PDB file of C-alpha atoms in Angstrom:
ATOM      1  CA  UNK O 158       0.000   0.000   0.000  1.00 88.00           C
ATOM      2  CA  UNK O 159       0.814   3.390  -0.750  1.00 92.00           C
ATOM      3  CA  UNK O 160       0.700   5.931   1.636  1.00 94.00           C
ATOM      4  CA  UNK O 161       1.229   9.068   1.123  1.00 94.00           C
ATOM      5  CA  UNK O 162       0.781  13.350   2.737  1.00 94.00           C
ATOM      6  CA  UNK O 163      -0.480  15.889   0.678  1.00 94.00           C
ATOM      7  CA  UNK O 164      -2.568  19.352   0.730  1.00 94.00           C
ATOM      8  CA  UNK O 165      -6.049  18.695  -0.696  1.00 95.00           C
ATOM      9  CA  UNK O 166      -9.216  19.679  -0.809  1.00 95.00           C
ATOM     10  CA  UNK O 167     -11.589  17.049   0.755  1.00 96.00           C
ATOM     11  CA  UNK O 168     -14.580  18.184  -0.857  1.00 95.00           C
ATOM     12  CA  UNK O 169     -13.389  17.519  -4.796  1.00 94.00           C
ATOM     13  CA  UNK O 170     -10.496  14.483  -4.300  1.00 96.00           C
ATOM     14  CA  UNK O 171     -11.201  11.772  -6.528  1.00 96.00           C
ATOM     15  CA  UNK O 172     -11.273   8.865  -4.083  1.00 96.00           C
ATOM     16  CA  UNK O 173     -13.151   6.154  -3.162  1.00 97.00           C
ATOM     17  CA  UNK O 174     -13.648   7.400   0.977  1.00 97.00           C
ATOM     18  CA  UNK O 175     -13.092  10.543   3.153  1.00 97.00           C
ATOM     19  CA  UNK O 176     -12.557   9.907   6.066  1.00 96.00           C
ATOM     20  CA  UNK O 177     -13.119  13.081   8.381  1.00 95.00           C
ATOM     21  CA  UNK O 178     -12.641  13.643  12.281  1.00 94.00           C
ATOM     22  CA  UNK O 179     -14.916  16.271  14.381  1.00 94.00           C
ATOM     23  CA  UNK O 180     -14.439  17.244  17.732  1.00 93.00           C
ATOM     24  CA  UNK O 181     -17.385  17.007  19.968  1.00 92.00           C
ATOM     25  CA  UNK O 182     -20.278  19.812  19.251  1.00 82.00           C
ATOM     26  CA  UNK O 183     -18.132  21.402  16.609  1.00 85.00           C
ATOM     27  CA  UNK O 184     -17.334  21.381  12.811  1.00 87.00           C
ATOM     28  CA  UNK O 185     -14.818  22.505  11.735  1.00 90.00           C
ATOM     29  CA  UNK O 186     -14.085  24.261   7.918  1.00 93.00           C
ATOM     30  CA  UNK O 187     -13.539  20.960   6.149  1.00 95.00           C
ATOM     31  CA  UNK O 188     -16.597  19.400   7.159  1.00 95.00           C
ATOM     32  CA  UNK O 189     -18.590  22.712   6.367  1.00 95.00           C
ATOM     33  CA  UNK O 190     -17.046  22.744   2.802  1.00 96.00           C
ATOM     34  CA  UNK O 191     -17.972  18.731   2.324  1.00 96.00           C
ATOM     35  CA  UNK O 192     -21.259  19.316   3.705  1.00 96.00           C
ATOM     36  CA  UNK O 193     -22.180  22.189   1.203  1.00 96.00           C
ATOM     37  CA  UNK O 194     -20.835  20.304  -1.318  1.00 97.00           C
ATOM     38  CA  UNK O 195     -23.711  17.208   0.004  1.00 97.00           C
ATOM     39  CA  UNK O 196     -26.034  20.144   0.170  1.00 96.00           C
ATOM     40  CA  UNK O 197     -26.426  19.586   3.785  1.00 96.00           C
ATOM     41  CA  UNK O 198     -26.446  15.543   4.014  1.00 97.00           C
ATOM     42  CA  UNK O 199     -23.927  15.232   6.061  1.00 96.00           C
ATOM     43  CA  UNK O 200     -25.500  17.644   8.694  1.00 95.00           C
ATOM     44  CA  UNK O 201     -28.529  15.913   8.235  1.00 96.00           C
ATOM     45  CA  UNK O 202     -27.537  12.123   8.602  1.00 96.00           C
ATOM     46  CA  UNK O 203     -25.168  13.230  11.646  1.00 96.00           C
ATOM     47  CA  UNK O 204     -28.446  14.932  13.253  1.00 95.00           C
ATOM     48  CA  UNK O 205     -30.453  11.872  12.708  1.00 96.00           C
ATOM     49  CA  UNK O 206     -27.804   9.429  13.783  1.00 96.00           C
ATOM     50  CA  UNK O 207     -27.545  11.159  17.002  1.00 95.00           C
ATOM     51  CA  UNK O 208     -24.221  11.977  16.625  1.00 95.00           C
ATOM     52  CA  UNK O 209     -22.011  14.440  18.491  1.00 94.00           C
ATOM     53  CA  UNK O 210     -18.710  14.070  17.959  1.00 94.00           C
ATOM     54  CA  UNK O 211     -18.199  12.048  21.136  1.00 93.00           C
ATOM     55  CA  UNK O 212     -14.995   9.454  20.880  1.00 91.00           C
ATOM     56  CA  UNK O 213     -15.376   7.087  18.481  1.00 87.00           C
ATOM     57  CA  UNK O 214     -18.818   7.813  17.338  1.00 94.00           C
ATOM     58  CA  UNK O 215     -18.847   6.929  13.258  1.00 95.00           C
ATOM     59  CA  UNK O 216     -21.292   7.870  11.260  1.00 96.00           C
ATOM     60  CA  UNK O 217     -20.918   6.904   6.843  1.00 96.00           C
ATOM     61  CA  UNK O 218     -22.372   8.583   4.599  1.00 96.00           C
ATOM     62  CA  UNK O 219     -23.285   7.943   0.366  1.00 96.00           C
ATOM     63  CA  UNK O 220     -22.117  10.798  -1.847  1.00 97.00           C
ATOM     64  CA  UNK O 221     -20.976   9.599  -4.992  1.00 95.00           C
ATOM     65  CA  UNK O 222     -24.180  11.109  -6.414  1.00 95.00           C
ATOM     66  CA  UNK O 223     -23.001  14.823  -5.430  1.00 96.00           C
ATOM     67  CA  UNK O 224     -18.588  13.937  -4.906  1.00 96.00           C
ATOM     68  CA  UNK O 225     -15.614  12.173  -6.709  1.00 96.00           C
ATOM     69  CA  UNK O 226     -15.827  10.068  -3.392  1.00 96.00           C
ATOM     70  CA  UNK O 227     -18.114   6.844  -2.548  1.00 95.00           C
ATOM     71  CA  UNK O 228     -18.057   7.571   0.961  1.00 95.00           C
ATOM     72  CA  UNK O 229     -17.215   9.997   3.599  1.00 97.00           C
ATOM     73  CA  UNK O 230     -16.858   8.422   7.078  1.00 96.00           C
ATOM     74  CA  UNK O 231     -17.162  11.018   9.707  1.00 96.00           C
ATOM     75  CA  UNK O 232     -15.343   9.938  13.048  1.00 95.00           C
ATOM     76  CA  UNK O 233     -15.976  11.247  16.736  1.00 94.00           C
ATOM     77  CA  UNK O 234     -12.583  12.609  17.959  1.00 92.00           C
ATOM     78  CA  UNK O 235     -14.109  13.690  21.325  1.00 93.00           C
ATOM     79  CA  UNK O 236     -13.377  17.138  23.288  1.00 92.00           C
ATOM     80  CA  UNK O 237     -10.851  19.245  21.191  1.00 89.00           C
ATOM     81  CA  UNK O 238      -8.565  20.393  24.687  1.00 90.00           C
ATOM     82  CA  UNK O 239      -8.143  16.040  24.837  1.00 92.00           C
ATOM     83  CA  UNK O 240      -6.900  15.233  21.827  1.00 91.00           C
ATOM     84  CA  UNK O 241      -3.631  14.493  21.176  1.00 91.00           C
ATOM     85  CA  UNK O 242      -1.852  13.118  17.956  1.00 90.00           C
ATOM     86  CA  UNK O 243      -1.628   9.874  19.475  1.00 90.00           C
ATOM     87  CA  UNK O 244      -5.290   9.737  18.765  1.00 91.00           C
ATOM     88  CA  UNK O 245      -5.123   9.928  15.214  1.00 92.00           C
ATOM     89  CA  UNK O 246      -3.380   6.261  14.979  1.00 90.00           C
ATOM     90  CA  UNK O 247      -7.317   5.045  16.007  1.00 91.00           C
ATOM     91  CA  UNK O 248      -9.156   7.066  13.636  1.00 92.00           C
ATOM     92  CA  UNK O 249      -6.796   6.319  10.399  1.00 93.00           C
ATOM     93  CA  UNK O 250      -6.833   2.664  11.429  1.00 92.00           C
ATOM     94  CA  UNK O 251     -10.459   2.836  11.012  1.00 91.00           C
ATOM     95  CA  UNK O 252     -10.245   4.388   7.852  1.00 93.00           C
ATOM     96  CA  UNK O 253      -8.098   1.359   6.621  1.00 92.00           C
ATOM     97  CA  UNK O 254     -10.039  -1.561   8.348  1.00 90.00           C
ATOM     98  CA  UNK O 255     -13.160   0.319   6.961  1.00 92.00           C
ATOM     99  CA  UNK O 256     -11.970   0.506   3.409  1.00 92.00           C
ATOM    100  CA  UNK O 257     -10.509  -3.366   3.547  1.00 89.00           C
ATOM    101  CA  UNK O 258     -13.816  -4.074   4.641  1.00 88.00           C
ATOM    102  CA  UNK O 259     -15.527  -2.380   2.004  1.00 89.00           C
ATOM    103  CA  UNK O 260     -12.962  -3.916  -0.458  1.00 90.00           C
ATOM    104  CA  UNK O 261     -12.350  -0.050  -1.734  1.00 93.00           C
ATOM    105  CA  UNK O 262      -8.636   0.543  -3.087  1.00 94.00           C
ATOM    106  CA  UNK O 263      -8.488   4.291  -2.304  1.00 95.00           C
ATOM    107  CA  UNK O 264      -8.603   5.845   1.397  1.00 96.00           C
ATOM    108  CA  UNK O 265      -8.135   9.618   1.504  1.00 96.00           C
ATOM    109  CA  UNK O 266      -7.540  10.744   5.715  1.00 96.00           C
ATOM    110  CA  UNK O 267      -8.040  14.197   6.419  1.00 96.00           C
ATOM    111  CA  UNK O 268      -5.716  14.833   9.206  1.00 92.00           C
ATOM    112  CA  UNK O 269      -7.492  16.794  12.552  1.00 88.00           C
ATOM    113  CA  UNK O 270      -6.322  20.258  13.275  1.00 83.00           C
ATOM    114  CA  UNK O 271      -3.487  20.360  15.483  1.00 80.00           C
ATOM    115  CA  UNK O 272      -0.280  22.105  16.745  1.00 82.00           C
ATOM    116  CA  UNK O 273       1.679  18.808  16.448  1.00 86.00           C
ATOM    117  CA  UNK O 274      -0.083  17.842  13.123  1.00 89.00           C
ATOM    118  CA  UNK O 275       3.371  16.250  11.803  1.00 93.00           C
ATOM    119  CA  UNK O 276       3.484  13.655  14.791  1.00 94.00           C
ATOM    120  CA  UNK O 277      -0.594  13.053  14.294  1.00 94.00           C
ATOM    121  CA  UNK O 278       0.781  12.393  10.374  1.00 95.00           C
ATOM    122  CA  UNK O 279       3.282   9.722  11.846  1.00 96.00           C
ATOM    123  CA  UNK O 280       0.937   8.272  13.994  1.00 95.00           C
ATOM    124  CA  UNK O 281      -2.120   8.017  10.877  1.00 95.00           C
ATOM    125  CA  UNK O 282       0.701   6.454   8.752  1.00 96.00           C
ATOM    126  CA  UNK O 283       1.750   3.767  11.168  1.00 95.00           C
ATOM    127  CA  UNK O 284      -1.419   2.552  12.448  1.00 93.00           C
ATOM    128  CA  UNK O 285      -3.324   2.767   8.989  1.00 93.00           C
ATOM    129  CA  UNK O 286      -0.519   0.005   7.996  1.00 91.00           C
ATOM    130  CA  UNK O 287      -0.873  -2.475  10.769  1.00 91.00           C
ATOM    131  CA  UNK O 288      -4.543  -1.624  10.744  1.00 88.00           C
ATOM    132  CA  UNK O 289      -4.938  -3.779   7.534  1.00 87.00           C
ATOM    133  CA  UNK O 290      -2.298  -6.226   8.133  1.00 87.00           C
ATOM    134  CA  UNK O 291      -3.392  -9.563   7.577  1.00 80.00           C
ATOM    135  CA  UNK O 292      -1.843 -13.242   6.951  1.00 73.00           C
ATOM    136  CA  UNK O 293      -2.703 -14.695   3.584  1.00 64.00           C
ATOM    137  CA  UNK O 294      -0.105 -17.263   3.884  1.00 67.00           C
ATOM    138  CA  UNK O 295      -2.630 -19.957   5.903  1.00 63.00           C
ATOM    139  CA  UNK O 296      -5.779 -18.721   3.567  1.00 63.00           C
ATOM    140  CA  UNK O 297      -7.462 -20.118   0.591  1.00 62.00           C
ATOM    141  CA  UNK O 298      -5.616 -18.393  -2.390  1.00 59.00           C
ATOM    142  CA  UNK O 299      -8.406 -16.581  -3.454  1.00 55.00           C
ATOM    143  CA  UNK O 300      -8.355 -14.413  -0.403  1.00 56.00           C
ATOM    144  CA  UNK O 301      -5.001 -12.749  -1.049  1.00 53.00           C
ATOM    145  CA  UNK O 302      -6.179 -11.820  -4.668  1.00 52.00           C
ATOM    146  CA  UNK O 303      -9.288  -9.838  -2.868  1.00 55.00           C
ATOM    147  CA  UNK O 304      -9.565  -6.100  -3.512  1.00 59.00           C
ATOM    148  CA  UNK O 305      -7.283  -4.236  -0.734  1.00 83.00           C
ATOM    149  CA  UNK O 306      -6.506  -1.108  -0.112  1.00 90.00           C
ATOM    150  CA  UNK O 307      -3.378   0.021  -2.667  1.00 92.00           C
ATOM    151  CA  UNK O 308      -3.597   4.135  -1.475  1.00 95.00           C
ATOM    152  CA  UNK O 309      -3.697   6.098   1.535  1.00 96.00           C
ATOM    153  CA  UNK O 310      -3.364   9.659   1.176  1.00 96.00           C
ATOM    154  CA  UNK O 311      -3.512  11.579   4.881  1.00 96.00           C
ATOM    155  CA  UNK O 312      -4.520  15.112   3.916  1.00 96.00           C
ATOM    156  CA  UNK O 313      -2.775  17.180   6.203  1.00 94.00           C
ATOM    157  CA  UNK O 314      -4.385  20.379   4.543  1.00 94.00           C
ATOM    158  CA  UNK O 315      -8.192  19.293   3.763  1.00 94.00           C
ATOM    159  CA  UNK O 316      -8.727  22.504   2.502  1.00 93.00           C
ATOM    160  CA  UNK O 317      -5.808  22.552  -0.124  1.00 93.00           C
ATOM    161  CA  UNK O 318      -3.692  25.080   1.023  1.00 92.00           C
ATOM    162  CA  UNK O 319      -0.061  25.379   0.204  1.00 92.00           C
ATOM    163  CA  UNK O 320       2.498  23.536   2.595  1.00 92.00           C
ATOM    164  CA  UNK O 321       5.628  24.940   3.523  1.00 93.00           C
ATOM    165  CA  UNK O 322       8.566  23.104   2.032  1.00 94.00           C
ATOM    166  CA  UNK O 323      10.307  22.538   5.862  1.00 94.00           C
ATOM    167  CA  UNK O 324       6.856  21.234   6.921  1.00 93.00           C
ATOM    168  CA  UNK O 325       6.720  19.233   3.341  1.00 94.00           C
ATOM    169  CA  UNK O 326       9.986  17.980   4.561  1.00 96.00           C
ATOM    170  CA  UNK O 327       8.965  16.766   8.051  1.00 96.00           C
ATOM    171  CA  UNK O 328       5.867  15.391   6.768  1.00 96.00           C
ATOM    172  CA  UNK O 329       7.445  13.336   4.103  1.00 96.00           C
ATOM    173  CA  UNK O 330       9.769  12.434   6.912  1.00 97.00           C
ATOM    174  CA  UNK O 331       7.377  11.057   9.092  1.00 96.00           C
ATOM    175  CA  UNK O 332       5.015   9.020   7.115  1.00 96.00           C
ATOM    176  CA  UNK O 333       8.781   7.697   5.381  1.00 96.00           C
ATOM    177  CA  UNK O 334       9.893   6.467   9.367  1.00 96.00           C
ATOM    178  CA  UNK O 335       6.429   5.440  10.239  1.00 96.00           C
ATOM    179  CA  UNK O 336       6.241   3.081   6.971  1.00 94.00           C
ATOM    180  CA  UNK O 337       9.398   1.815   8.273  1.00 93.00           C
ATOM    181  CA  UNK O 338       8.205   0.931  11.570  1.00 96.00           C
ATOM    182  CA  UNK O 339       5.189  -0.881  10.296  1.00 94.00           C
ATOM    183  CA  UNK O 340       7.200  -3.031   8.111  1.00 92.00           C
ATOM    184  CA  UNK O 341       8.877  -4.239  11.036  1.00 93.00           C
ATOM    185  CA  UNK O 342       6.138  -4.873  13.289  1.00 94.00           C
ATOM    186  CA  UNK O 343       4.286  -6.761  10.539  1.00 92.00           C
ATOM    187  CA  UNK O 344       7.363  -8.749   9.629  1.00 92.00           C
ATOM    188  CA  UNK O 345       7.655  -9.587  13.621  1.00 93.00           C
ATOM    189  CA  UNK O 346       3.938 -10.539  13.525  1.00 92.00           C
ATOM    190  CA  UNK O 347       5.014 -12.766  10.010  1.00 91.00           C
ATOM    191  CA  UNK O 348       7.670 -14.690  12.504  1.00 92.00           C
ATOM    192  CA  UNK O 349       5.090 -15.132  15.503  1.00 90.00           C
ATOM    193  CA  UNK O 350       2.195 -16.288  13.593  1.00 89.00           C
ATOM    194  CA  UNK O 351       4.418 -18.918  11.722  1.00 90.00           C
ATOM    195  CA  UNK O 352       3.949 -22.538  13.365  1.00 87.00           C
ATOM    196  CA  UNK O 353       5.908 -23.652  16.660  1.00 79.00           C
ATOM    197  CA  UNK O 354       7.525 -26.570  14.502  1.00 80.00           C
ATOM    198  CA  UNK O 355       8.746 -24.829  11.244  1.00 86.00           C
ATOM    199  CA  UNK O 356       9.420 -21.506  12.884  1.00 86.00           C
ATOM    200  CA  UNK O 357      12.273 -23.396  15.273  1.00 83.00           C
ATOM    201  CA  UNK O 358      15.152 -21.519  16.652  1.00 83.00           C
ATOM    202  CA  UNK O 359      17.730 -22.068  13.861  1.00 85.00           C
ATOM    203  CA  UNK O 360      15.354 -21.042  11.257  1.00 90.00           C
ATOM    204  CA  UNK O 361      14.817 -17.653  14.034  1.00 89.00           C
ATOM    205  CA  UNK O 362      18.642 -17.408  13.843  1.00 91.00           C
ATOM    206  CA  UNK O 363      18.814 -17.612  10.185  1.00 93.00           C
ATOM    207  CA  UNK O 364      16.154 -14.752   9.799  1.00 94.00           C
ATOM    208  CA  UNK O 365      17.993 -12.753  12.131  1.00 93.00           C
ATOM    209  CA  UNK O 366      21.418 -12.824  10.395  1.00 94.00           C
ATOM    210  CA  UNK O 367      19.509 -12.594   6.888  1.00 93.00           C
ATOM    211  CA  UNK O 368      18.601  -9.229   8.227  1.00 92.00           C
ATOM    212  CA  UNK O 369      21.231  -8.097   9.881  1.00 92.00           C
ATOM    213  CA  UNK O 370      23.226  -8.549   6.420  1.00 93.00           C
ATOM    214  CA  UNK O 371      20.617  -6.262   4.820  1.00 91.00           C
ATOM    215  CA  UNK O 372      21.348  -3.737   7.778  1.00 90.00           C
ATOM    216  CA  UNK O 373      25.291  -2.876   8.806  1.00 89.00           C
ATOM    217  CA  UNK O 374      24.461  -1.300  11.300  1.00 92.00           C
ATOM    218  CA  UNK O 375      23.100  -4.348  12.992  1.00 91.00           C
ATOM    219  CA  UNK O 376      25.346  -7.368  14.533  1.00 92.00           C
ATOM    220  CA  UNK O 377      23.959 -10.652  15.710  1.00 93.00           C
ATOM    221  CA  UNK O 378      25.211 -12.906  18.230  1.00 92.00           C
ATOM    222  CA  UNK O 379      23.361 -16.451  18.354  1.00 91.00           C
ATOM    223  CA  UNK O 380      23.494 -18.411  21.826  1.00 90.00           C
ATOM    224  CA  UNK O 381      23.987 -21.632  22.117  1.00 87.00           C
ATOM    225  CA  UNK O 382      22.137 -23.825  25.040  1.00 86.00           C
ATOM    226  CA  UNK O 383      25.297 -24.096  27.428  1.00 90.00           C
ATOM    227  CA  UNK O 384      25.789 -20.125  26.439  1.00 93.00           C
ATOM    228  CA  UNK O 385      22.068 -19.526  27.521  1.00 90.00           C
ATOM    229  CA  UNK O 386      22.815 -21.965  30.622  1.00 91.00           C
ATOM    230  CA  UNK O 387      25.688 -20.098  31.856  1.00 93.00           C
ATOM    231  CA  UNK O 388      23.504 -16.998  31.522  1.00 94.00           C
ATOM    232  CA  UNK O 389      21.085 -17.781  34.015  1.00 93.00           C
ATOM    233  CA  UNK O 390      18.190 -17.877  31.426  1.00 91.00           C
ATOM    234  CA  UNK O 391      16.543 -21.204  32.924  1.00 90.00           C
ATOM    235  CA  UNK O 392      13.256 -19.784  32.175  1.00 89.00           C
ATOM    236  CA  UNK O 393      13.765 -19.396  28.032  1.00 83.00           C
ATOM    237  CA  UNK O 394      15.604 -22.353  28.114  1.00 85.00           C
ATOM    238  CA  UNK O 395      12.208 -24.222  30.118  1.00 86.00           C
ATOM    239  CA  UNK O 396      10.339 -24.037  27.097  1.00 78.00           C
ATOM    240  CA  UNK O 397      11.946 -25.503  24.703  1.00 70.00           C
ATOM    241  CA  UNK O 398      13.383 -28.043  26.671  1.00 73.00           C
ATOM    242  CA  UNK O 399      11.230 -30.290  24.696  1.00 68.00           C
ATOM    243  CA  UNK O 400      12.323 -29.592  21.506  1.00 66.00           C
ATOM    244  CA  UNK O 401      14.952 -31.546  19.411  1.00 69.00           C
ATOM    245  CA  UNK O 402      16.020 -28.577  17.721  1.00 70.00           C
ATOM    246  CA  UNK O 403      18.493 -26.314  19.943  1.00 66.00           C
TER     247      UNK O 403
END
């Protein structure tokens, strides 16, 4: 999947979801300009869903009628003066799991308004990632051809004003390291969900060193069972004192 920042506005994108964040009892300019652009029906199916903007209230709505977008997903964020970026990681993952769901190909986030909107930008990267990771490798083979999700764009600007190039920079950096960090957590996920007796610790060692060689800044050092004794680690060594493989 691709994911990438950019300056947008969220009311014309050609996408196949919005997905939009509102604090509690407010909305804020986005929203306004997508809900013109409905001619009120976002308004309208918010006021007859009940909803208020309380944390993790989700309301989706049908525009391709009126937009270039399928859907717009509107997502509680809760009281403005509590959010932090570390709450955008659950509202992007949404947007993913939503659009996997959905079987829809293109997600575009529009990031909340907020001082540390670069960190929020990390955070939507990472967690829209692992939000649609999934293991194909014990599945039919028909279920890894299904339609996924192949874009991500987090719109850090729903409104499509001009970024800074320092703030383009940090951006850019942020979703880059985030990407990174995803990788590597579903990689480590790979390795755990991998059976007891084919995942075996020489075939671990083997994947460590494999990446380590990939990474020079990175040394291994594989233990052996009278290494691990001499350590004190009786308790790792406990469970797989079973095993035939050291």
């Amino acid at each position: 999947m691709k994911i990438q920042q950019l300056s947008a506005q969220a009311a014309s994108v050609t996408t196949d979801m919005v997905e939009i964040a509102q604090f509690q009892d407010q909305h804020d300019a986005v929203f306004k300009d997508l809900d013109s652009a409905t001619r009120g029906r976002l308004s309208e199916r918010l006021k007859e869903d009940g909803f208020t903007g309380k944390a993790r209230q989700i309301v989706g709505v049908d525009t391709r009628d009126l937009l270039k977008t399928r859907w717009v997903l509107v997502h509680g964020a809760g009281k403005h003066e509590d959010y932090t970026p570390v709450h955008a990681r659950v509202i992007a993952a949404k947007a993913a799991k939503t659009a996997g769901g959905e079987r829809l190909k293109r997600v575009s986030f529009v990031l909340p308004s907020h001082k540390l909107r670069s960190k929020a930008c990390h955070f939507a990267a990472l967690c829209a990632e692992l939000g649609l990771y999934k293991v194909y490798k014990f599945k039919k083979a028909g279920d890894s051809k299904a339609a996924k999700v192949t874009r991500f764009d987090i719109l850090v600007d729903g409104r499509g004003k001009a970024i800074k190039p320092e703030k383009n920079k940090t951006y850019n950096a942020e979703v880059k390291a985030a990407s990174a960090i995803a990788g590597s957590v579903a990689r480590a996920r790979d390795l755990v969900n991998e059976p007891a007796g084919y995942m075996h610790p020489t075939r671990m060692a083997a994947v460590a060193q494999s990446i380590a060689k990939k990474h020079p800044q990175l040394t291994v050092k594989i233990l052996s069972r009278k290494e691990c004794e001499k350590m004190g680690m009786g308790m790792y060594l406990a469970v797989a004192r079973g095993a035939q493989r050291e």
